Amino acid sequence: MSAPSRATPDPVRVVVVGAGGMGRAWIGTVLDSEAAHLVGVVDVIDGAAARAVEEVVPEALRPGVRTGTDTVEVARVAGAEAVIDVTVPAAHHAVTADALHAGLPVLGEKPCAATLAEAISLAGHSESTGTLFMVSQSRRNNPHLQETRRLADELGGAGIVDTRFYKAPRFGGFRDEMEHPLIVDMAIHAFDAGRVLVDADPISVTAASSNPPWSWYAGDAAATVRIDYGGGVVHTFSGSWCSPGRETSWNGEWMISCQGGTVHWDGETPPTAQHADGETLRGRDPEPGDRWELAASLAEFCTALRGGERPRTEVHQNVWTQAIVEAAVCSAETGRRVELAAVLDEALADARRLDAADGRSAALTAWKTGASGLRTG
Ligand SMILES: NC(=O)c1ccc[n+]([C@@H]2O[C@H](COP(=O)([O-])OP(=O)(O)OC[C@H]3O[C@@H](n4cnc5c(N)ncnc54)[C@H](O)[C@@H]3O)[C@@H](O)[C@H]2O)c1
């Protein structure tokens, strides 16, 4: 008698909200996935969702995809089980909170929300509804980064993590107008990847930012940021978004100094480990079945919804990354070292005010401090 085969779980029926550039990438990711099934696309601009479906979804599948401007309504009509929030950051709080209160788990694009207070508020909405909110911080889903962590552990664990990020993209649009385009829109990925390499919560941030004379950005396109993790463990980041010439990869270039040697990762190919005695080892190549970036986030989300493990970037865990960003901006503007505990407490007070005005979630009233609420939530 053959052993009973374990049934493959039914694909999770999802609606993608926000039909812009990244929304189209998410629609494609869902279509390629066996764990999820696309049943709807939403955009606040009338007709935008239908246009995205026409461009990205094969004709034969289009009749099964509802479109509209109201997330909860499209999800209800389409019989959706979950939402992928790929709207602009300013809309993340409203779209995600409404979905959670309609009983729909959410996989949201980074950043968690437009402000740290809104991000903490969403952790509270997830608690009060008992509904999963995971943030897709997709650049951490890189097999080379996981391998970098493994090599660093073999050398005794990361003590100094150093990231250099130098590029010269001409985006046009909102990034050219932001006050801190590099820290807020790009360095968030490096800060989050640093958290993959260090097993601790960040304690304080010291940052300085500047705008090179030739910069085509209105805000500061260059910055140096130091994140202290306690016990002497530090992540240093230096970068610029207007540095043509010797550009790094989009993941940046990484050196991880450990007791037994140093790991180097160029952000694109397998890392190498150089031992104290000079011996150099090349890290393992990714396996053909490894999942990367958005596909990895989606698989982790769907697995959690079908009874699997809590995702590594469940909202409470992810908020730390946004707290580093907010602390870096505060430090760059004031010239002071900024304690994460203080930034989180201030944001918790603001989040409680937001929630009191909204009236749907009282979960944050039980948090003793911002940091303890994130650790126990
Ligand atoms: N992980 C990455 O590497 C990466 C890369 C790019 C963008 N992003 C993130 O993805 C998100 C979307 O970025 P984008 O570049 O696609 O932006 P975009 O401006 O191209 O698209 C956003 C879309 O959301 C829609 N929208 C706004 N408010 C809405 C609402 N309330 N309900 C429904 N739709 C609404 C807009 O009409 C627009 O079509 C942002 O959070 C951004 O930070 C992540």
CSV table of C-alpha atoms and ligand atoms in Angstrom, one decimal:
chain,number,residue,atom,x,y,z
A,1,MET,CA,0.0,0.0,0.0
A,2,SER,CA,1.4,3.4,-0.9
A,3,ALA,CA,1.6,6.1,1.8
A,4,PRO,CA,-1.2,8.7,1.6
A,5,SER,CA,0.1,11.8,-0.2
A,6,ARG,CA,-0.1,15.0,1.7
A,7,ALA,CA,-2.7,17.2,0.1
A,8,THR,CA,-1.4,20.5,-1.4
A,9,PRO,CA,-3.2,23.4,0.3
A,10,ASP,CA,-5.7,25.3,-1.8
A,11,PRO,CA,-4.2,28.5,-3.2
A,12,VAL,CA,-5.0,31.6,-1.2
A,13,ARG,CA,-7.5,33.9,-3.1
A,14,VAL,CA,-5.9,37.3,-3.2
A,15,VAL,CA,-6.8,40.9,-4.3
A,16,VAL,CA,-3.9,43.2,-5.3
A,17,VAL,CA,-4.5,46.8,-4.2
A,18,GLY,CA,-2.6,49.5,-6.0
A,19,ALA,CA,-2.1,49.0,-9.7
A,20,GLY,CA,1.1,51.1,-10.2
A,21,GLY,CA,4.6,49.9,-11.2
A,22,MET,CA,5.0,47.6,-8.2
A,23,GLY,CA,1.4,46.5,-8.2
A,24,ARG,CA,2.0,45.1,-11.7
A,25,ALA,CA,5.1,43.2,-10.4
A,26,TRP,CA,2.9,41.8,-7.6
A,27,ILE,CA,0.1,40.7,-10.1
A,28,GLY,CA,2.8,38.9,-12.1
A,29,THR,CA,4.2,37.3,-8.9
A,30,VAL,CA,0.7,36.0,-7.9
A,31,LEU,CA,0.1,34.6,-11.4
A,32,ASP,CA,3.4,32.7,-11.2
A,33,SER,CA,2.6,31.3,-7.8
A,34,GLU,CA,1.0,28.0,-7.0
A,35,ALA,CA,0.2,29.1,-3.4
A,36,ALA,CA,-1.9,32.1,-4.4
A,37,HIS,CA,-4.7,32.8,-6.9
A,38,LEU,CA,-5.5,36.3,-8.3
A,39,VAL,CA,-9.2,37.1,-7.9
A,40,GLY,CA,-9.2,40.9,-7.9
A,41,VAL,CA,-7.2,44.1,-8.6
A,42,VAL,CA,-8.1,47.5,-7.0
A,43,ASP,CA,-6.9,51.0,-7.6
A,44,VAL,CA,-8.3,54.3,-6.3
A,45,ILE,CA,-8.1,55.8,-9.8
A,46,ASP,CA,-11.1,54.7,-11.8
A,47,GLY,CA,-10.1,52.3,-14.6
A,48,ALA,CA,-6.5,51.9,-13.4
A,49,ALA,CA,-7.1,48.4,-12.1
A,50,ALA,CA,-8.7,47.2,-15.3
A,51,ARG,CA,-5.8,48.7,-17.4
A,52,ALA,CA,-3.3,46.8,-15.3
A,53,VAL,CA,-5.2,43.6,-15.7
A,54,GLU,CA,-5.4,44.1,-19.4
A,55,GLU,CA,-1.6,44.6,-19.5
A,56,VAL,CA,-0.4,41.9,-17.2
A,57,VAL,CA,-3.0,39.1,-16.9
A,58,PRO,CA,-3.3,36.7,-19.9
A,59,GLU,CA,-6.6,37.1,-21.7
A,60,ALA,CA,-7.9,33.6,-20.7
A,61,LEU,CA,-7.6,34.4,-17.0
A,62,ARG,CA,-9.1,37.9,-17.1
A,63,PRO,CA,-12.8,36.9,-16.5
A,64,GLY,CA,-11.8,35.5,-13.1
A,65,VAL,CA,-10.3,38.8,-12.0
A,66,ARG,CA,-12.7,41.4,-10.5
A,67,THR,CA,-11.6,45.1,-10.6
A,68,GLY,CA,-12.8,48.2,-8.9
A,69,THR,CA,-11.8,51.2,-6.6
A,70,ASP,CA,-13.0,49.8,-3.2
A,71,THR,CA,-10.8,47.1,-1.7
A,72,VAL,CA,-13.3,45.5,0.8
A,73,GLU,CA,-16.1,45.6,-1.8
A,74,VAL,CA,-14.0,43.9,-4.5
A,75,ALA,CA,-12.7,41.4,-2.0
A,76,ARG,CA,-16.3,40.5,-0.9
A,77,VAL,CA,-17.6,40.1,-4.5
A,78,ALA,CA,-14.5,38.1,-5.5
A,79,GLY,CA,-14.6,35.8,-2.5
A,80,ALA,CA,-11.0,36.9,-1.6
A,81,GLU,CA,-9.2,35.6,1.5
A,82,ALA,CA,-6.4,38.1,1.6
A,83,VAL,CA,-5.1,41.4,0.3
A,84,ILE,CA,-1.8,42.5,-1.0
A,85,ASP,CA,-1.4,46.3,-0.3
A,86,VAL,CA,0.8,47.9,-3.0
A,87,THR,CA,-0.6,51.4,-2.7
A,88,VAL,CA,1.5,54.5,-2.1
A,89,PRO,CA,2.9,54.7,1.5
A,90,ALA,CA,0.4,57.4,2.4
A,91,ALA,CA,-2.5,55.0,1.8
A,92,HIS,CA,-1.0,52.0,3.6
A,93,HIS,CA,-2.6,52.7,7.0
A,94,ALA,CA,-6.2,53.2,5.7
A,95,VAL,CA,-6.1,50.3,3.1
A,96,THR,CA,-4.5,47.8,5.5
A,97,ALA,CA,-6.6,48.8,8.6
A,98,ASP,CA,-9.9,48.5,6.5
A,99,ALA,CA,-8.8,45.1,5.2
A,100,LEU,CA,-7.9,43.8,8.7
A,101,HIS,CA,-11.2,44.9,10.1
A,102,ALA,CA,-13.0,43.1,7.2
A,103,GLY,CA,-11.2,39.9,8.4
A,104,LEU,CA,-8.8,39.9,5.5
A,105,PRO,CA,-5.1,39.2,6.3
A,106,VAL,CA,-2.7,41.6,4.6
A,107,LEU,CA,0.7,41.3,2.9
A,108,GLY,CA,1.8,44.9,2.5
A,109,GLU,CA,4.7,46.5,0.6
A,110,LYS,CA,7.4,48.3,2.5
A,111,PRO,CA,7.3,50.7,4.2
A,112,CYS,CA,4.9,49.4,6.7
A,113,ALA,CA,3.2,52.8,6.7
A,114,ALA,CA,3.9,56.4,6.0
A,115,THR,CA,5.0,57.2,9.6
A,116,LEU,CA,6.3,55.1,12.5
A,117,ALA,CA,3.1,56.1,14.5
A,118,GLU,CA,0.9,54.7,11.7
A,119,ALA,CA,3.1,51.5,11.6
A,120,ILE,CA,2.6,51.0,15.3
A,121,SER,CA,-1.1,51.7,14.9
A,122,LEU,CA,-1.3,48.9,12.3
A,123,ALA,CA,0.4,46.5,14.8
A,124,GLY,CA,-2.5,47.4,17.2
A,125,HIS,CA,-5.1,46.8,14.5
A,126,SER,CA,-3.6,43.4,13.7
A,127,GLU,CA,-3.8,42.5,17.4
A,128,SER,CA,-7.3,43.8,17.9
A,129,THR,CA,-8.7,41.9,14.9
A,130,GLY,CA,-6.5,38.8,15.4
A,131,THR,CA,-5.7,39.1,11.7
A,132,LEU,CA,-2.2,38.7,10.2
A,133,PHE,CA,-0.4,41.7,8.8
A,134,MET,CA,3.0,40.9,7.2
A,135,VAL,CA,5.2,43.5,5.5
A,136,SER,CA,7.1,42.4,2.4
A,137,GLN,CA,10.6,43.7,2.9
A,138,SER,CA,11.6,41.9,-0.3
A,139,ARG,CA,15.4,42.6,-0.5
A,140,ARG,CA,15.9,40.5,2.6
A,141,ASN,CA,14.7,37.5,0.6
A,142,ASN,CA,18.0,37.0,-1.1
A,143,PRO,CA,19.8,33.6,-0.8
A,144,HIS,CA,23.2,35.4,-1.0
A,145,LEU,CA,22.3,37.5,2.1
A,146,GLN,CA,21.2,34.3,4.0
A,147,GLU,CA,24.6,32.8,3.0
A,148,THR,CA,26.4,35.9,4.2
A,149,ARG,CA,24.7,35.3,7.6
A,150,ARG,CA,25.7,31.7,7.6
A,151,LEU,CA,29.4,32.5,6.8
A,152,ALA,CA,29.5,35.2,9.5
A,153,ASP,CA,28.1,32.8,12.0
A,154,GLU,CA,30.9,30.3,11.2
A,155,LEU,CA,33.4,33.1,11.9
A,156,GLY,CA,31.9,33.8,15.3
A,157,GLY,CA,29.0,36.1,14.4
A,158,ALA,CA,28.8,39.7,13.1
A,159,GLY,CA,30.5,42.4,15.2
A,160,ILE,CA,30.8,45.2,12.6
A,161,VAL,CA,28.5,45.2,9.6
A,162,ASP,CA,29.5,47.8,7.0
A,163,THR,CA,27.4,48.7,3.9
A,164,ARG,CA,28.5,51.0,1.1
A,165,PHE,CA,25.8,52.0,-1.4
A,166,TYR,CA,26.7,54.4,-4.3
A,167,LYS,CA,24.4,54.8,-7.3
A,168,ALA,CA,23.3,57.6,-9.7
A,169,PRO,CA,19.7,56.9,-10.8
A,170,ARG,CA,17.7,59.5,-12.6
A,171,PHE,CA,14.2,58.7,-11.3
A,172,GLY,CA,12.3,61.9,-11.7
A,173,GLY,CA,9.1,62.0,-9.7
A,174,PHE,CA,8.6,62.0,-5.9
A,175,ARG,CA,12.1,60.8,-5.0
A,176,ASP,CA,13.5,64.0,-6.5
A,177,GLU,CA,11.4,66.1,-4.1
A,178,MET,CA,11.7,64.1,-0.8
A,179,GLU,CA,13.7,65.7,2.1
A,180,HIS,CA,15.6,62.4,2.7
A,181,PRO,CA,15.3,60.3,-0.4
A,182,LEU,CA,18.2,58.0,0.3
A,183,ILE,CA,17.5,57.2,3.9
A,184,VAL,CA,13.7,56.9,3.6
A,185,ASP,CA,13.3,55.3,0.2
A,186,MET,CA,16.5,53.2,-0.2
A,187,ALA,CA,18.6,52.8,2.9
A,188,ILE,CA,15.5,51.2,4.6
A,189,HIS,CA,16.5,48.0,2.6
A,190,ALA,CA,20.0,48.0,3.9
A,191,PHE,CA,18.9,48.7,7.5
A,192,ASP,CA,16.5,45.7,7.2
A,193,ALA,CA,19.2,43.5,5.7
A,194,GLY,CA,21.5,44.5,8.5
A,195,ARG,CA,18.8,43.1,10.9
A,196,VAL,CA,19.1,39.8,9.1
A,197,LEU,CA,22.8,39.7,9.9
A,198,VAL,CA,22.6,40.7,13.6
A,199,ASP,CA,20.6,38.8,16.2
A,200,ALA,CA,19.4,41.7,18.4
A,201,ASP,CA,17.1,44.7,18.5
A,202,PRO,CA,18.7,48.0,17.5
A,203,ILE,CA,19.4,50.4,20.4
A,204,SER,CA,20.4,53.7,18.9
A,205,VAL,CA,21.1,55.5,15.6
A,206,THR,CA,23.5,58.3,14.8
A,207,ALA,CA,23.3,59.8,11.3
A,208,ALA,CA,24.4,62.7,9.2
A,209,SER,CA,23.1,63.6,5.7
A,210,SER,CA,24.2,65.9,3.0
A,211,ASN,CA,23.5,66.8,-0.6
A,212,PRO,CA,26.5,66.9,-3.0
A,213,PRO,CA,26.9,70.2,-5.0
A,214,TRP,CA,26.0,68.5,-8.3
A,215,SER,CA,23.0,66.6,-6.8
A,216,TRP,CA,19.8,66.5,-8.9
A,217,TYR,CA,17.7,65.8,-5.8
A,218,ALA,CA,16.0,68.6,-3.7
A,219,GLY,CA,16.6,66.7,-0.4
A,220,ASP,CA,19.7,65.0,1.0
A,221,ALA,CA,20.9,62.3,-1.4
A,222,ALA,CA,23.9,61.2,0.7
A,223,ALA,CA,24.1,59.9,4.3
A,224,THR,CA,26.2,58.1,6.8
A,225,VAL,CA,24.3,56.1,9.4
A,226,ARG,CA,25.5,54.2,12.4
A,227,ILE,CA,23.1,51.7,14.1
A,228,ASP,CA,24.2,50.4,17.6
A,229,TYR,CA,22.9,47.0,18.5
A,230,GLY,CA,24.5,46.8,22.0
A,231,GLY,CA,27.4,44.6,23.2
A,232,GLY,CA,29.7,46.5,20.8
A,233,VAL,CA,27.8,45.3,17.7
A,234,VAL,CA,27.4,48.0,15.1
A,235,HIS,CA,26.0,48.4,11.5
A,236,THR,CA,27.5,51.4,9.6
A,237,PHE,CA,26.0,52.5,6.3
A,238,SER,CA,27.3,55.1,3.9
A,239,GLY,CA,25.7,55.9,0.6
A,240,SER,CA,24.7,58.3,-2.1
A,241,TRP,CA,22.1,58.4,-4.8
A,242,CYS,CA,24.0,60.8,-7.0
A,243,SER,CA,27.5,59.1,-7.3
A,244,PRO,CA,28.2,58.2,-10.9
A,245,GLY,CA,31.4,56.2,-11.7
A,246,ARG,CA,32.2,53.2,-9.4
A,247,GLU,CA,28.6,52.3,-8.6
A,248,THR,CA,27.8,49.5,-6.3
A,249,SER,CA,25.1,46.9,-6.9
A,250,TRP,CA,21.5,47.8,-5.9
A,251,ASN,CA,22.0,45.8,-2.7
A,252,GLY,CA,25.2,47.7,-1.9
A,253,GLU,CA,28.6,46.2,-1.0
A,254,TRP,CA,28.9,44.5,2.4
A,255,MET,CA,31.9,43.7,4.8
A,256,ILE,CA,31.1,41.8,8.0
A,257,SER,CA,33.9,41.7,10.5
A,258,CYS,CA,33.8,38.8,12.9
A,259,GLN,CA,36.1,37.4,15.5
A,260,GLY,CA,37.5,34.7,13.2
A,261,GLY,CA,37.7,36.7,10.0
A,262,THR,CA,35.7,38.8,7.5
A,263,VAL,CA,32.8,38.1,5.1
A,264,HIS,CA,32.5,40.2,1.9
A,265,TRP,CA,29.4,40.4,-0.3
A,266,ASP,CA,29.1,42.5,-3.4
A,267,GLY,CA,25.3,42.3,-3.3
A,268,GLU,CA,25.0,40.2,-6.5
A,269,THR,CA,27.2,37.1,-6.4
A,270,PRO,CA,27.9,34.6,-3.6
A,271,PRO,CA,29.7,36.1,-0.6
A,272,THR,CA,33.3,35.1,0.4
A,273,ALA,CA,34.7,34.5,3.8
A,274,GLN,CA,38.3,35.3,4.6
A,275,HIS,CA,39.6,33.5,7.7
A,276,ALA,CA,42.1,35.1,10.1
A,277,ASP,CA,44.8,32.9,8.7
A,278,GLY,CA,44.1,34.2,5.2
A,279,GLU,CA,42.2,31.2,3.8
A,280,THR,CA,39.4,32.4,1.5
A,281,LEU,CA,36.2,30.4,1.1
A,282,ARG,CA,33.5,31.1,-1.5
A,283,GLY,CA,29.9,30.9,-0.2
A,284,ARG,CA,27.4,28.4,-1.6
A,285,ASP,CA,25.5,29.1,-4.9
A,286,PRO,CA,21.8,29.5,-4.5
A,287,GLU,CA,19.8,26.3,-5.1
A,288,PRO,CA,17.5,26.2,-8.2
A,289,GLY,CA,14.4,25.9,-6.0
A,290,ASP,CA,15.3,29.0,-3.8
A,291,ARG,CA,12.7,31.7,-3.7
A,292,TRP,CA,13.8,35.3,-4.2
A,293,GLU,CA,12.3,38.7,-3.4
A,294,LEU,CA,8.5,39.0,-3.9
A,295,ALA,CA,8.0,35.3,-4.6
A,296,ALA,CA,9.6,34.4,-1.3
A,297,SER,CA,7.4,36.9,0.6
A,298,LEU,CA,4.2,35.6,-1.1
A,299,ALA,CA,5.1,32.0,-0.3
A,300,GLU,CA,5.8,32.8,3.4
A,301,PHE,CA,2.5,34.7,3.7
A,302,CYS,CA,0.4,31.9,2.1
A,303,THR,CA,2.2,29.3,4.2
A,304,ALA,CA,1.3,31.2,7.4
A,305,LEU,CA,-2.4,31.5,6.3
A,306,ARG,CA,-2.5,27.7,5.8
A,307,GLY,CA,-1.4,27.0,9.3
A,308,GLY,CA,2.4,27.4,8.9
A,309,GLU,CA,4.9,29.5,10.9
A,310,ARG,CA,4.4,33.2,11.7
A,311,PRO,CA,6.3,35.2,9.0
A,312,ARG,CA,9.6,36.7,9.9
A,313,THR,CA,8.4,40.1,8.8
A,314,GLU,CA,5.0,40.0,10.7
A,315,VAL,CA,4.2,43.7,11.5
A,316,HIS,CA,5.6,43.7,15.0
A,317,GLN,CA,9.0,42.5,13.8
A,318,ASN,CA,9.1,44.8,10.8
A,319,VAL,CA,8.3,48.0,12.7
A,320,TRP,CA,11.9,47.9,14.1
A,321,THR,CA,13.2,48.6,10.5
A,322,GLN,CA,10.9,51.6,10.2
A,323,ALA,CA,12.0,52.8,13.6
A,324,ILE,CA,15.6,52.8,12.4
A,325,VAL,CA,14.6,55.0,9.4
A,326,GLU,CA,12.7,57.5,11.6
A,327,ALA,CA,15.6,57.6,14.1
A,328,ALA,CA,18.1,58.2,11.3
A,329,VAL,CA,16.1,61.1,9.9
A,330,CYS,CA,15.7,62.6,13.4
A,331,SER,CA,19.5,62.2,14.1
A,332,ALA,CA,20.4,63.7,10.7
A,333,GLU,CA,18.2,66.7,11.4
A,334,THR,CA,19.2,67.3,15.0
A,335,GLY,CA,22.8,66.1,15.0
A,336,ARG,CA,22.1,64.0,18.1
A,337,ARG,CA,22.4,60.3,18.8
A,338,VAL,CA,18.8,59.0,18.9
A,339,GLU,CA,17.6,56.1,21.2
A,340,LEU,CA,15.2,53.7,19.5
A,341,ALA,CA,13.2,53.3,22.8
A,342,ALA,CA,12.5,57.0,22.9
A,343,VAL,CA,11.5,57.2,19.2
A,344,LEU,CA,9.2,54.2,19.7
A,345,ASP,CA,7.5,55.6,22.8
A,346,GLU,CA,6.9,58.9,21.1
A,347,ALA,CA,5.4,57.1,18.1
A,348,LEU,CA,3.3,54.9,20.5
A,349,ALA,CA,1.7,58.1,22.0
A,350,ASP,CA,0.9,59.4,18.5
A,351,ALA,CA,-0.5,56.0,17.5
A,352,ARG,CA,-2.8,55.9,20.5
A,353,ARG,CA,-4.1,59.3,19.5
A,354,LEU,CA,-4.7,58.1,16.0
A,355,ASP,CA,-6.5,55.0,17.2
A,356,ALA,CA,-8.7,56.9,19.7
A,357,ALA,CA,-9.9,59.2,16.9
A,358,ASP,CA,-10.5,56.1,14.7
A,359,GLY,CA,-12.3,54.2,17.4
A,360,ARG,CA,-11.8,50.7,16.0
A,361,SER,CA,-8.7,49.5,18.0
A,362,ALA,CA,-7.8,49.8,21.7
A,363,ALA,CA,-5.0,47.2,21.6
A,364,LEU,CA,-2.2,49.8,22.1
A,365,THR,CA,-3.6,50.9,25.5
A,366,ALA,CA,-2.2,47.6,26.9
A,367,TRP,CA,1.3,48.3,25.6
A,368,LYS,CA,3.7,49.3,28.4
A,369,THR,CA,6.3,50.8,26.1
A,370,GLY,CA,6.8,50.9,22.3
A,371,ALA,CA,9.7,48.5,22.4
A,372,SER,CA,8.0,46.0,24.8
A,373,GLY,CA,4.8,46.1,22.7
A,374,LEU,CA,6.8,45.1,19.6
A,375,ARG,CA,8.6,42.3,21.5
A,376,THR,CA,5.5,40.7,23.0
A,377,GLY,CA,2.9,41.4,20.2
B,1,LIG,N1,10.3,46.3,-2.5
B,1,LIG,C1,10.8,47.2,-3.4
B,1,LIG,O1,11.9,47.0,-3.9
B,1,LIG,C2,9.9,48.3,-3.9
B,1,LIG,C3,10.2,49.0,-5.1
B,1,LIG,C4,9.3,50.0,-5.5
B,1,LIG,C5,8.2,50.3,-4.8
B,1,LIG,N2,8.0,49.7,-3.6
B,1,LIG,C6,6.8,50.0,-2.7
B,1,LIG,O2,5.6,49.7,-3.4
B,1,LIG,C7,4.6,50.6,-3.1
B,1,LIG,C8,4.0,51.1,-4.4
B,1,LIG,O3,5.0,51.8,-5.1
B,1,LIG,P1,4.8,52.0,-6.7
B,1,LIG,O4,6.2,52.4,-7.2
B,1,LIG,O5,4.1,50.9,-7.4
B,1,LIG,O6,3.9,53.4,-6.7
B,1,LIG,P2,2.9,53.9,-7.9
B,1,LIG,O7,2.7,55.3,-7.5
B,1,LIG,O8,3.5,53.5,-9.2
B,1,LIG,O9,1.6,53.0,-7.6
B,1,LIG,C9,0.8,53.1,-6.5
B,1,LIG,C10,-0.7,52.9,-6.9
B,1,LIG,O10,-1.5,52.9,-5.7
B,1,LIG,C11,-2.7,53.6,-6.1
B,1,LIG,N3,-3.4,54.0,-4.8
B,1,LIG,C12,-3.1,55.1,-4.1
B,1,LIG,N4,-3.9,55.2,-3.0
B,1,LIG,C13,-4.8,54.1,-3.1
B,1,LIG,C14,-5.8,53.6,-2.3
B,1,LIG,N5,-6.2,54.3,-1.2
B,1,LIG,N6,-6.5,52.5,-2.7
B,1,LIG,C15,-6.1,51.9,-3.9
B,1,LIG,N7,-5.1,52.3,-4.7
B,1,LIG,C16,-4.4,53.4,-4.3
B,1,LIG,C17,-2.3,54.7,-7.0
B,1,LIG,O11,-3.4,55.2,-7.7
B,1,LIG,C18,-1.2,54.1,-7.8
B,1,LIG,O12,-1.8,53.5,-9.0
B,1,LIG,C19,5.2,51.7,-2.2
B,1,LIG,O13,4.9,51.3,-0.8
B,1,LIG,C20,6.7,51.5,-2.5
B,1,LIG,O14,7.5,52.0,-1.4
B,1,LIG,C21,8.8,48.7,-3.2
